Short mmCIF file of C-alpha atoms in Angstrom, two decimals:
data_model
loop_
_atom_site.label_atom_id
_atom_site.label_comp_id
_atom_site.label_asym_id
_atom_site.label_seq_id
_atom_site.Cartn_x
_atom_site.Cartn_y
_atom_site.Cartn_z
CA MET V 1 -0.05 0.13 -0.11
CA PRO V 2 1.72 3.18 -0.55
CA PHE V 3 2.21 5.99 1.69
CA TYR V 4 -0.70 8.39 1.03
CA SER V 5 -3.24 6.28 0.68
CA SER V 6 -2.89 4.99 4.31
CA PHE V 7 -5.90 5.99 6.31
CA ALA V 8 -3.99 6.84 9.38
CA ALA V 9 -1.32 9.09 6.10
CA ARG V 10 -4.50 10.94 5.38
CA VAL V 11 -5.15 11.58 8.60
CA PHE V 12 -1.41 12.77 9.45
CA LEU V 13 -1.73 14.98 6.36
CA PHE V 14 -4.80 16.78 7.06
CA SER V 15 -4.53 17.59 10.31
CA CYS V 16 -0.84 19.27 9.91
CA ALA V 17 -2.20 20.81 6.87
CA ALA V 18 -5.05 21.72 9.61
CA MET V 19 -2.53 22.83 11.94
CA LEU V 20 0.09 25.24 10.03
CA LEU V 21 -3.19 26.82 8.26
CA LEU V 22 -3.85 27.75 11.78
CA LEU V 23 -0.54 29.59 12.54
CA VAL V 24 -0.53 30.90 9.35
CA ALA V 25 -4.46 32.35 10.26
CA ALA V 26 -3.31 33.73 13.68
CA GLY V 27 -0.20 34.81 12.33
CA PHE V 28 -2.39 37.28 10.17
CA LEU V 29 -4.62 37.88 12.58
CA MET V 30 -2.55 39.54 15.12
CA GLN V 31 -1.04 41.71 11.80
CA MET V 32 2.74 39.88 12.50
CA THR V 33 4.95 40.53 9.65
CA ALA V 34 6.96 37.34 7.86
CA ARG V 35 10.05 38.33 9.96
CA GLU V 36 7.23 38.34 13.39
CA PHE V 37 6.14 35.37 12.33
CA PHE V 38 8.96 33.31 11.96
CA LEU V 39 10.57 34.41 14.91
CA PHE V 40 7.28 33.45 17.05
CA PHE V 41 6.92 30.92 16.16
CA GLY V 42 9.17 29.30 14.23
CA ILE V 43 10.79 26.34 13.81
CA GLY V 44 8.97 24.99 17.42
CA GLY V 45 5.31 25.15 16.30
CA ILE V 46 6.02 24.26 12.91
CA GLY V 47 7.67 21.23 14.85
CA ALA V 48 4.95 20.82 17.37
CA ALA V 49 2.22 20.94 14.73
CA PHE V 50 4.11 17.94 12.77
CA ILE V 51 4.29 16.14 16.27
CA LEU V 52 0.20 16.62 17.53
CA SER V 53 -0.72 15.58 13.84
CA PHE V 54 1.87 12.25 14.27
CA LEU V 55 -0.38 12.22 17.29
CA LEU V 56 -3.47 12.14 16.24
CA ALA V 57 -3.21 9.94 13.52
CA TYR V 58 -1.91 7.34 16.29
CA ILE V 59 -5.06 7.63 18.56
CA ILE V 60 -7.47 7.49 15.63
CA THR V 61 -6.21 4.81 13.22
CA ARG V 62 -5.14 2.87 15.85
CA PRO V 63 -8.18 1.06 17.27
CA ILE V 64 -9.08 1.11 13.41
CA LEU V 65 -5.65 -1.10 12.32
CA LYS V 66 -6.30 -3.25 15.52
CA LEU V 67 -10.17 -4.38 14.15
CA ALA V 68 -8.50 -4.63 10.21
CA LYS V 69 -6.14 -6.81 12.03
CA ALA V 70 -8.84 -8.86 13.53
CA ALA V 71 -10.69 -9.47 10.62
CA ARG V 72 -8.74 -10.51 8.42
CA ARG V 73 -7.62 -13.36 11.26
CA ILE V 74 -10.85 -14.34 11.04
CA ALA V 75 -10.92 -13.91 7.21
CA GLU V 76 -8.01 -16.42 7.36
CA GLY V 77 -10.41 -19.35 9.20
CA ASP V 78 -8.28 -18.26 13.04
CA SER V 79 -12.64 -17.35 14.69
CA SER V 80 -10.52 -17.12 18.56
CA VAL V 81 -9.93 -13.87 17.93
CA PRO V 82 -10.30 -11.97 20.93
CA VAL V 83 -11.36 -8.57 20.07
CA ASP V 84 -11.97 -5.92 23.17
CA MET V 85 -11.89 -2.03 23.77
CA GLU V 86 -13.05 -0.18 26.64
CA ARG V 87 -14.86 2.89 24.55
CA ASN V 88 -17.80 4.48 25.11
CA ASP V 89 -18.05 6.49 21.50
CA GLU V 90 -18.35 5.18 17.97
CA ILE V 91 -15.66 3.30 17.81
CA GLY V 92 -16.33 1.63 20.93
CA GLN V 93 -19.73 0.52 19.37
CA LEU V 94 -17.87 -0.80 15.97
CA PHE V 95 -15.67 -2.63 17.75
CA HIS V 96 -18.90 -3.87 20.06
CA PHE V 97 -20.16 -5.23 17.23
CA PHE V 98 -17.46 -6.18 16.02
CA SER V 99 -16.91 -8.79 18.65
CA GLY V 100 -20.92 -10.19 18.02
CA THR V 101 -20.79 -10.83 14.22
CA ALA V 102 -16.69 -12.94 15.30
CA LYS V 103 -18.50 -14.44 17.92
CA HIS V 104 -21.61 -15.17 15.44
CA VAL V 105 -18.89 -16.84 12.89
CA ARG V 106 -16.88 -19.04 15.58
CA GLU V 107 -20.10 -20.61 16.71
CA SER V 108 -21.36 -21.54 13.56
CA ARG V 109 -18.39 -22.32 12.68
CA GLU V 110 -17.95 -24.86 15.55
CA ARG V 111 -21.15 -26.05 15.08
CA GLU V 112 -20.40 -27.36 11.06
CA ILE V 113 -17.76 -29.58 12.41
CA ALA V 114 -19.52 -30.70 14.58
CA LEU V 115 -22.37 -31.33 12.43
CA SER V 116 -20.17 -33.28 9.98
CA GLN V 117 -18.54 -35.19 12.18
CA ILE V 118 -21.82 -36.80 12.90
CA LYS V 119 -23.03 -36.63 9.68
CA SER V 120 -20.44 -38.68 8.28
CA GLN V 121 -19.82 -41.23 11.61
CA PHE V 122 -24.36 -41.47 11.00
CA VAL V 123 -23.27 -42.96 7.38
CA MET V 124 -20.96 -45.06 8.46
CA VAL V 125 -22.74 -46.91 11.34
CA ALA V 126 -25.55 -46.83 9.33
CA ALA V 127 -23.84 -47.77 6.38
CA HIS V 128 -22.30 -50.65 8.18
CA GLN V 129 -25.37 -52.19 9.95
CA LEU V 130 -27.03 -51.71 7.08
CA ARG V 131 -24.49 -53.87 4.57
CA THR V 132 -24.86 -56.75 7.28
CA PRO V 133 -28.03 -57.77 6.31
CA LEU V 134 -27.64 -56.78 2.51
CA SER V 135 -25.27 -59.08 2.57
CA ALA V 136 -26.79 -62.45 4.13
CA LEU V 137 -29.58 -61.42 1.42
CA LYS V 138 -26.46 -61.84 -1.16
CA TRP V 139 -24.66 -64.15 0.04
CA SER V 140 -28.50 -66.91 0.41
CA LEU V 141 -30.04 -65.61 -3.16
CA ARG V 142 -26.41 -65.89 -4.64
CA LEU V 143 -26.23 -70.30 -2.72
CA MET V 144 -29.30 -70.74 -3.83
CA LEU V 145 -29.33 -69.96 -7.61
CA ASP V 146 -25.35 -71.29 -7.79
CA GLY V 147 -27.90 -74.48 -6.40
CA ASP V 148 -25.42 -75.13 -3.84
CA MET V 149 -29.06 -75.13 -1.94
CA GLY V 150 -30.38 -77.73 -4.31
CA GLU V 151 -31.61 -77.86 -7.29
CA ILE V 152 -34.02 -74.79 -8.65
CA ASN V 153 -36.69 -74.81 -11.70
CA GLU V 154 -36.35 -71.73 -14.11
CA LYS V 155 -39.10 -70.10 -12.75
CA GLN V 156 -37.57 -69.79 -8.83
CA ARG V 157 -34.20 -68.88 -10.61
CA GLU V 158 -36.17 -66.05 -12.32
CA PHE V 159 -37.54 -64.61 -9.62
CA LEU V 160 -34.40 -65.13 -7.45
CA GLU V 161 -32.47 -63.59 -10.07
CA GLN V 162 -34.13 -60.67 -9.67
CA SER V 163 -34.37 -60.57 -5.89
CA TYR V 164 -30.49 -60.72 -6.14
CA GLN V 165 -30.61 -57.74 -8.72
CA THR V 166 -32.86 -55.70 -6.20
CA ASN V 167 -30.34 -56.31 -3.39
CA GLU V 168 -27.38 -55.63 -5.12
CA HIS V 169 -29.27 -52.03 -5.87
CA ILE V 170 -29.62 -51.55 -2.80
CA ILE V 171 -25.51 -52.55 -1.60
CA ARG V 172 -25.22 -50.55 -4.77
CA LEU V 173 -26.73 -47.27 -2.96
CA ILE V 174 -25.60 -47.86 0.01
CA ASN V 175 -21.89 -47.62 -1.57
CA ASP V 176 -22.41 -44.93 -3.43
CA PHE V 177 -23.42 -42.81 0.19
CA LEU V 178 -20.63 -43.89 1.67
CA ASP V 179 -18.52 -42.59 -1.15
CA ILE V 180 -20.27 -39.16 -1.18
CA SER V 181 -19.68 -39.27 2.13
CA ARG V 182 -16.20 -39.78 2.12
CA ILE V 183 -15.84 -37.28 -0.89
CA GLU V 184 -16.98 -34.24 0.94
CA GLU V 185 -14.39 -35.36 4.31
CA GLY V 186 -11.92 -35.25 1.53
CA ARG V 187 -11.23 -38.70 2.57
CA PHE V 188 -11.78 -41.14 -0.65
CA GLY V 189 -9.30 -42.82 -0.25
CA PHE V 190 -7.70 -44.85 -3.10
CA GLN V 191 -5.00 -47.62 -3.43
CA PHE V 192 -3.40 -47.35 -6.94
CA GLN V 193 -1.80 -50.72 -8.29
CA LYS V 194 -1.36 -52.04 -11.56
CA THR V 195 -4.13 -53.39 -12.86
CA LYS V 196 -5.12 -55.88 -15.41
CA ILE V 197 -7.80 -52.84 -16.40
CA LEU V 198 -9.84 -55.74 -18.91
CA ASP V 199 -10.76 -57.39 -16.13
CA SER V 200 -12.13 -54.86 -13.59
CA ILE V 201 -13.74 -53.61 -16.85
CA GLN V 202 -15.43 -57.00 -17.75
CA LYS V 203 -16.24 -57.27 -14.03
CA ALA V 204 -18.58 -54.99 -14.39
CA VAL V 205 -20.05 -56.06 -17.33
CA GLU V 206 -20.13 -59.01 -15.95
CA ALA V 207 -22.60 -57.45 -13.03
CA SER V 208 -24.50 -55.83 -15.16
CA THR V 209 -25.75 -58.97 -17.27
CA ALA V 210 -28.46 -59.94 -15.09
CA GLN V 211 -29.67 -56.33 -14.94
CA ALA V 212 -29.84 -55.84 -18.77
CA ALA V 213 -31.65 -59.57 -18.94
CA ILE V 214 -34.49 -58.37 -16.41
CA ARG V 215 -34.75 -54.63 -19.01
CA GLY V 216 -34.32 -57.26 -21.65
CA VAL V 217 -31.82 -54.80 -23.20
CA ARG V 218 -28.70 -56.60 -24.82
CA LEU V 219 -25.70 -56.12 -23.19
CA SER V 220 -22.14 -56.39 -25.43
CA PHE V 221 -18.32 -55.43 -24.85
CA VAL V 222 -16.21 -54.33 -27.75
CA LYS V 223 -12.57 -55.64 -26.28
CA ASP V 224 -9.67 -53.11 -28.71
CA ILE V 225 -7.24 -53.62 -25.72
CA PRO V 226 -4.92 -56.46 -25.39
CA ALA V 227 -6.28 -58.28 -22.19
CA GLU V 228 -2.79 -58.52 -20.34
CA LEU V 229 -2.86 -54.57 -20.29
CA GLU V 230 -1.77 -53.14 -17.12
CA ILE V 231 -2.32 -49.29 -15.64
CA ILE V 232 -2.08 -48.11 -12.41
CA ALA V 233 -5.51 -47.83 -10.89
CA ASP V 234 -8.04 -48.27 -8.11
CA GLU V 235 -9.33 -51.67 -9.12
CA SER V 236 -12.61 -51.35 -7.07
CA ARG V 237 -13.45 -47.90 -7.63
CA ILE V 238 -13.00 -48.17 -11.64
CA TYR V 239 -15.33 -51.25 -11.21
CA THR V 240 -17.43 -48.29 -9.53
CA ALA V 241 -17.00 -46.24 -12.39
CA VAL V 242 -18.02 -48.84 -14.97
CA MET V 243 -20.92 -49.82 -13.27
CA ASN V 244 -22.59 -46.45 -12.56
CA ILE V 245 -22.60 -45.56 -15.72
CA LEU V 246 -23.84 -48.83 -17.00
CA ASP V 247 -26.88 -49.00 -14.55
CA ASN V 248 -27.70 -45.37 -15.86
CA ALA V 249 -27.52 -46.87 -19.59
CA ILE V 250 -29.09 -50.43 -18.97
CA ARG V 251 -31.79 -48.07 -16.99
CA TYR V 252 -32.63 -45.28 -19.12
CA SER V 253 -32.23 -48.10 -22.54
CA ASN V 254 -35.76 -49.36 -23.47
CA ALA V 255 -36.21 -53.87 -23.78
CA GLY V 256 -34.94 -54.24 -27.10
CA GLU V 257 -32.33 -51.91 -27.10
CA GLU V 258 -28.86 -52.50 -27.17
CA VAL V 259 -25.99 -51.34 -24.69
CA VAL V 260 -22.23 -51.11 -25.92
CA VAL V 261 -19.33 -51.11 -24.00
CA ARG V 262 -15.94 -50.37 -26.00
CA ALA V 263 -12.07 -50.39 -24.39
CA ALA V 264 -9.74 -49.10 -26.61
CA LEU V 265 -6.13 -47.60 -26.63
CA THR V 266 -5.94 -44.67 -28.28
CA GLN V 267 -2.40 -42.50 -27.71
CA GLY V 268 -1.28 -43.75 -24.35
CA LYS V 269 -4.87 -43.75 -23.26
CA LEU V 270 -7.28 -46.33 -22.28
CA GLU V 271 -10.84 -44.69 -23.34
CA VAL V 272 -13.19 -46.65 -22.48
CA SER V 273 -16.91 -45.88 -23.76
CA ILE V 274 -20.81 -46.87 -23.01
CA THR V 275 -23.04 -46.22 -25.47
CA ASP V 276 -26.91 -46.70 -25.03
CA LYS V 277 -29.84 -45.78 -26.96
CA GLY V 278 -32.53 -45.07 -24.19
CA ILE V 279 -33.84 -41.70 -23.95
CA GLY V 280 -31.04 -39.07 -24.04
CA ILE V 281 -30.11 -36.45 -21.46
CA PRO V 282 -32.77 -32.87 -22.51
CA GLU V 283 -29.93 -30.40 -23.94
CA LYS V 284 -30.93 -27.49 -21.27
CA GLU V 285 -29.93 -30.12 -18.38
CA ARG V 286 -26.78 -31.46 -20.41
CA SER V 287 -24.54 -29.01 -18.00
CA LYS V 288 -26.10 -30.52 -14.72
CA ILE V 289 -25.55 -33.91 -15.44
CA PHE V 290 -22.53 -34.41 -13.34
CA SER V 291 -24.15 -32.60 -10.18
CA ARG V 292 -24.83 -34.60 -6.98
CA PHE V 293 -27.66 -35.65 -6.76
CA TYR V 294 -29.19 -34.48 -10.07
CA ARG V 295 -31.85 -36.18 -12.58
CA ALA V 296 -32.98 -35.11 -15.61
CA SER V 297 -36.41 -34.42 -15.75
CA ASN V 298 -37.06 -36.91 -18.46
CA ALA V 299 -34.91 -40.00 -16.50
CA ILE V 300 -37.29 -39.13 -13.25
CA ARG V 301 -40.69 -39.31 -15.72
CA LYS V 302 -39.23 -42.84 -16.73
CA GLN V 303 -37.69 -44.56 -12.94
CA THR V 304 -38.33 -42.63 -9.82
CA GLU V 305 -35.84 -44.58 -8.61
CA GLY V 306 -32.13 -42.78 -8.36
CA SER V 307 -30.34 -41.41 -6.20
CA GLY V 308 -28.69 -39.12 -9.09
CA LEU V 309 -25.30 -39.49 -7.35
CA GLY V 310 -23.67 -41.90 -9.92
CA LEU V 311 -22.24 -39.92 -12.55
CA PHE V 312 -20.83 -37.59 -9.75
CA ILE V 313 -19.15 -40.21 -8.11
CA ALA V 314 -17.70 -41.58 -11.83
CA LYS V 315 -16.42 -38.21 -12.34
CA ASN V 316 -14.74 -37.81 -9.11
CA ILE V 317 -13.34 -41.37 -9.72
CA ILE V 318 -12.09 -41.10 -13.74
CA GLU V 319 -10.45 -37.37 -12.26
CA HIS V 320 -8.47 -39.41 -9.64
CA HIS V 321 -6.94 -41.36 -12.24
CA GLY V 322 -5.97 -38.40 -14.20
CA GLY V 323 -8.77 -39.22 -16.52
CA THR V 324 -11.32 -36.85 -18.50
CA ILE V 325 -15.02 -37.91 -18.39
CA GLY V 326 -17.66 -36.31 -21.22
CA PHE V 327 -20.97 -37.06 -23.18
CA THR V 328 -22.68 -37.25 -25.94
CA SER V 329 -26.39 -37.27 -26.22
CA GLU V 330 -29.90 -36.53 -28.54
CA GLU V 331 -33.47 -37.32 -26.83
CA GLN V 332 -34.54 -40.57 -28.10
CA LYS V 333 -31.73 -41.25 -29.20
CA GLY V 334 -29.44 -42.40 -26.96
CA THR V 335 -26.12 -41.53 -25.03
CA ARG V 336 -22.76 -42.24 -25.33
CA VAL V 337 -20.45 -41.60 -21.89
CA PHE V 338 -16.90 -42.02 -22.45
CA PHE V 339 -13.72 -41.50 -19.75
CA ASN V 340 -10.03 -41.73 -20.68
CA ILE V 341 -7.50 -42.48 -18.27
CA PRO V 342 -3.53 -42.52 -18.86
CA ALA V 343 -1.86 -46.13 -19.61
CA GLY V 344 1.04 -44.35 -18.42
CA GLU V 345 2.99 -44.95 -15.21
CA ASP V 346 4.04 -41.43 -13.97
CA PHE V 347 0.59 -40.42 -13.70
CA ILE V 348 0.36 -41.69 -10.06
CA LYS V 349 2.72 -38.70 -8.66
CA LYS V 350 1.70 -36.05 -10.37
CA GLN V 351 -2.50 -36.66 -9.06
CA GLU V 352 -0.88 -37.31 -5.57
CA LYS V 353 0.77 -33.36 -6.19
CA SER V 354 -2.29 -32.03 -7.07
CA TYR V 355 -4.66 -34.17 -4.82
CA GLN V 356 -6.71 -31.59 -3.34
CA PRO V 357 -9.69 -32.58 -0.77
CA ILE V 358 -12.63 -30.88 -0.46
CA GLY V 359 -13.71 -29.24 2.69
CA GLU V 360 -10.15 -29.00 3.41
CA VAL V 361 -8.62 -25.28 3.52
CA LYS V 362 -4.92 -25.02 2.15
CA MET B 1 -14.70 -68.98 -13.45
CA ASP B 2 -15.16 -73.49 -12.21
CA GLN B 3 -12.66 -74.67 -14.67
CA LYS B 4 -9.87 -72.28 -13.25
CA GLN B 5 -10.68 -72.60 -10.47
CA ASN B 6 -10.18 -76.37 -11.27
CA SER B 7 -7.06 -76.21 -13.33
CA LEU B 8 -5.51 -74.69 -9.91
CA PRO B 9 -3.47 -77.79 -8.06
CA VAL B 10 -4.82 -77.03 -4.56
CA ALA B 11 -8.43 -77.61 -6.25
CA ARG B 12 -6.59 -81.76 -5.66
CA ALA B 13 -6.30 -80.93 -2.00
CA VAL B 14 -9.34 -79.03 -1.65
CA GLU B 15 -11.25 -82.65 -2.96
CA LYS B 16 -9.42 -84.66 -0.56
CA ASN B 17 -10.50 -82.70 2.33
CA SER B 18 -6.89 -81.91 3.38
CA VAL B 19 -7.29 -77.99 3.87
CA LYS B 20 -8.21 -76.41 6.18
CA LEU B 21 -9.97 -73.64 7.03
CA VAL B 22 -11.33 -71.82 10.28
CA ILE B 23 -13.50 -68.38 10.43
CA VAL B 24 -14.54 -66.09 13.04
CA GLU B 25 -17.76 -63.90 12.05
CA ASP B 26 -20.33 -62.92 14.89
CA ASP B 27 -22.71 -63.16 12.67
CA LYS B 28 -24.71 -66.68 12.98
CA PHE B 29 -26.60 -66.81 9.90
CA LEU B 30 -23.27 -65.27 7.18
CA ARG B 31 -20.75 -67.71 9.52
CA ASP B 32 -23.84 -70.91 8.36
CA LEU B 33 -23.49 -69.73 5.00
CA ILE B 34 -20.10 -69.08 3.96
CA ILE B 35 -19.63 -72.38 6.00
CA ARG B 36 -21.75 -73.91 3.31
CA LYS B 37 -20.06 -72.68 0.77
CA LEU B 38 -16.98 -74.03 1.52
CA SER B 39 -17.91 -77.02 3.09
CA GLY B 40 -19.51 -77.90 -0.37
CA GLU B 41 -16.54 -77.07 -2.03
CA GLY B 42 -14.56 -79.66 -0.05
CA PHE B 43 -12.46 -77.41 2.81
CA LEU B 44 -12.66 -78.40 6.37
CA VAL B 45 -13.63 -75.61 8.39
CA LYS B 46 -14.39 -74.88 11.56
CA GLU B 47 -16.23 -71.71 13.26
CA ALA B 48 -15.31 -69.26 15.41
CA ALA B 49 -18.12 -66.15 16.63
CA THR B 50 -15.30 -64.38 18.48
CA GLY B 51 -11.52 -63.71 18.49
CA GLU B 52 -10.17 -65.21 21.55
CA GLU B 53 -12.10 -68.31 20.52
CA GLY B 54 -10.63 -68.31 16.82
CA LEU B 55 -7.60 -67.91 18.73
CA GLU B 56 -8.01 -71.12 20.62
CA ILE B 57 -9.33 -73.28 17.88
CA MET B 58 -5.74 -72.33 15.75
CA ARG B 59 -3.43 -73.26 18.93
CA GLU B 60 -5.06 -76.95 18.78
CA GLU B 61 -4.13 -77.21 15.45
CA ALA B 62 -3.17 -74.43 12.64
CA PRO B 63 -5.60 -74.14 9.62
CA GLN B 64 -4.31 -73.29 5.99
CA LEU B 65 -6.22 -70.22 5.83
CA LEU B 66 -8.15 -67.49 8.38
CA LEU B 67 -11.41 -65.99 7.34
CA LEU B 68 -11.61 -63.43 10.16
CA ASP B 69 -14.37 -60.45 10.51
CA ILE B 70 -12.82 -56.87 12.24
CA LEU B 71 -15.91 -55.68 14.17
CA LEU B 72 -15.47 -58.20 17.15
CA PRO B 73 -17.29 -58.55 20.27
CA GLY B 74 -14.15 -59.42 22.23
CA LEU B 75 -10.96 -59.02 20.25
CA SER B 76 -11.78 -57.61 17.69
CA GLY B 77 -9.96 -58.44 14.19
CA TYR B 78 -7.24 -56.21 14.07
CA ASP B 79 -6.42 -57.58 17.56
CA VAL B 80 -6.15 -60.99 16.35
CA LEU B 81 -4.20 -59.76 13.45
CA GLU B 82 -1.93 -58.47 16.18
CA ALA B 83 -2.06 -61.61 18.31
CA MET B 84 -0.58 -64.08 15.74
CA GLN B 85 1.87 -61.56 14.72
CA LYS B 86 3.31 -62.37 18.35
CA SER B 87 2.96 -65.89 18.14
CA GLU B 88 6.22 -68.12 16.34
CA GLN B 89 2.67 -70.65 16.23
CA LEU B 90 0.23 -69.20 14.46
CA LYS B 91 2.80 -66.31 12.45
CA SER B 92 2.31 -68.08 9.37
CA ILE B 93 -1.08 -68.88 8.95
CA PRO B 94 -2.04 -66.22 6.02
CA VAL B 95 -5.43 -64.62 6.68
CA VAL B 96 -7.86 -62.68 4.52
CA MET B 97 -10.11 -60.13 6.00
CA LEU B 98 -13.47 -61.13 5.51
CA SER B 99 -15.71 -57.36 7.21
CA ASN B 100 -18.54 -54.79 6.16
CA LEU B 101 -15.75 -52.09 6.86
CA GLY B 102 -13.16 -51.54 4.22
CA GLN B 103 -12.43 -47.93 3.15
CA LYS B 104 -8.83 -47.01 2.89
CA GLU B 105 -7.39 -47.03 6.47
CA GLU B 106 -9.34 -49.86 7.32
CA VAL B 107 -7.49 -51.71 4.95
CA GLU B 108 -4.05 -50.69 4.67
CA ARG B 109 -4.36 -51.14 8.95
CA ALA B 110 -5.15 -54.66 8.44
CA LYS B 111 -2.60 -55.08 5.29
CA SER B 112 0.81 -53.70 7.51
CA LEU B 113 -0.64 -56.23 10.38
CA GLY B 114 0.03 -58.87 8.19
CA ALA B 115 -2.97 -59.95 6.45
CA LYS B 116 -3.21 -61.02 2.67
CA ASP B 117 -5.93 -59.66 1.36
CA PHE B 118 -9.36 -58.01 2.59
CA LEU B 119 -12.82 -58.77 1.05
CA ILE B 120 -15.39 -56.62 1.71
CA LYS B 121 -18.75 -59.04 2.80
CA ALA B 122 -21.33 -56.79 0.48
CA LYS B 123 -19.34 -57.05 -2.35
CA TYR B 124 -18.12 -60.15 -3.18
CA THR B 125 -20.66 -63.76 -3.54
CA PRO B 126 -19.27 -67.20 -2.12
CA GLY B 127 -18.33 -68.12 -4.96
CA GLU B 128 -16.08 -65.41 -5.12
CA ILE B 129 -14.97 -65.63 -1.74
CA VAL B 130 -14.35 -68.98 -2.31
CA THR B 131 -12.05 -68.67 -5.87
CA ARG B 132 -9.75 -65.81 -4.05
CA ILE B 133 -9.03 -68.79 -1.00
CA LYS B 134 -7.99 -70.61 -3.94
CA GLU B 135 -5.68 -68.92 -5.50
CA ILE B 136 -4.23 -67.70 -1.78
CA LEU B 137 -3.53 -71.23 -1.13
CA ASP B 138 -2.68 -71.88 -4.71
CA GLU B 139 -0.28 -69.40 -4.38
CA LEU B 140 1.31 -70.25 -0.89
CA TYR B 141 1.26 -73.31 -0.62
CA MET B 142 1.73 -74.84 -4.52
#
């Protein structure tokens, strides 16, 4: 800040000028000659004007500077600033209100932290408590479907398969909620390791086959990458991302249509696309499609259930792998969601450096 | 997938009922389900509802592999892992965690205490768990 634009400097200059003017005015009133004037007031008078102005500037601006300092500390995130000043004038009032505001900020910040802790604890406990009985359902339905509990007929298989898929849907929802709360806390941990990426995608495609069959949607997987291709990735997170995109593609397709998953390698990047011929995304809503809890209006009309979390989580996962995700879509004609991930090994260092957890100010 | 399982050398040992497993799981229904699958595959399975019980069973006769839950009454899965690390007799038994926890910190903690793998119950079917157990046994013993 340049000297002349500081408030203290302005007060000083102003009062100094006023005092000097006063001295000159006094000289005129007393009909002094210039010589008498300098003899009478001399350097001492001017010096006194300087000192007095300095003191004045200091007294007036000191409380304001103090207030500014306190405000700056609050802005920087330190809300435990004690602001105390015993004054009964306007500046005292200002301090009084300011302390009140500071206290308010402090309290709401503390409440916010406590609330977010309670929320994440609740989500953790709820998720775990729900997962145990859901695992029991998953396992028993699977044992029956696999014939471990004796032979079952086709009709029974069909019903059990539907129950199994419904149960899988609940498990996925709970995983989504858990993931969201971890993303919000900035603790969405990744376990990167060399992964046979085709296997992870294959697993997600296989896990979606039954859901596709129930909805009468054909599902195919075009593998344009070598089966043994290994890239650094978090296997289970990639599975989740593909699963979430596939879930939408199948859910918003009409019976008899086809969903195509394709994995290819272009310019050192793994490129995965999932194409459907379903209801598409309305043009006006395309910018919101990756926002949390957002569901397109035609999607809600077709299917009331859905959390609106799938693509938000998928985007987060792909970006943590140093990749990008996007889509093209036309209403009533279909949607193509695609993402790419660097297949090189050096990205992991880069992504660790650029990793900025949400909700953590640095 | 079945073909892959049977092609592992370990499959022959399992068929001869010579592979012993211990499972520590406090939920009786889950325990029954997974034991049913494992027994059907030819494993000899001993069960425990608490960590303390599991350690006792393993001290009597060391299994080829331990399936271990984390949230248990009394000793937790982590405590069991620690106790095993301290025991000459139990140290070398491979452990596969089978829990519904499974966030990064939990997986890392279990692995740092010697766990071979971490399977989340809600994400794996009994069949997939068997496949994973066979793969691990195959790497270790065959």
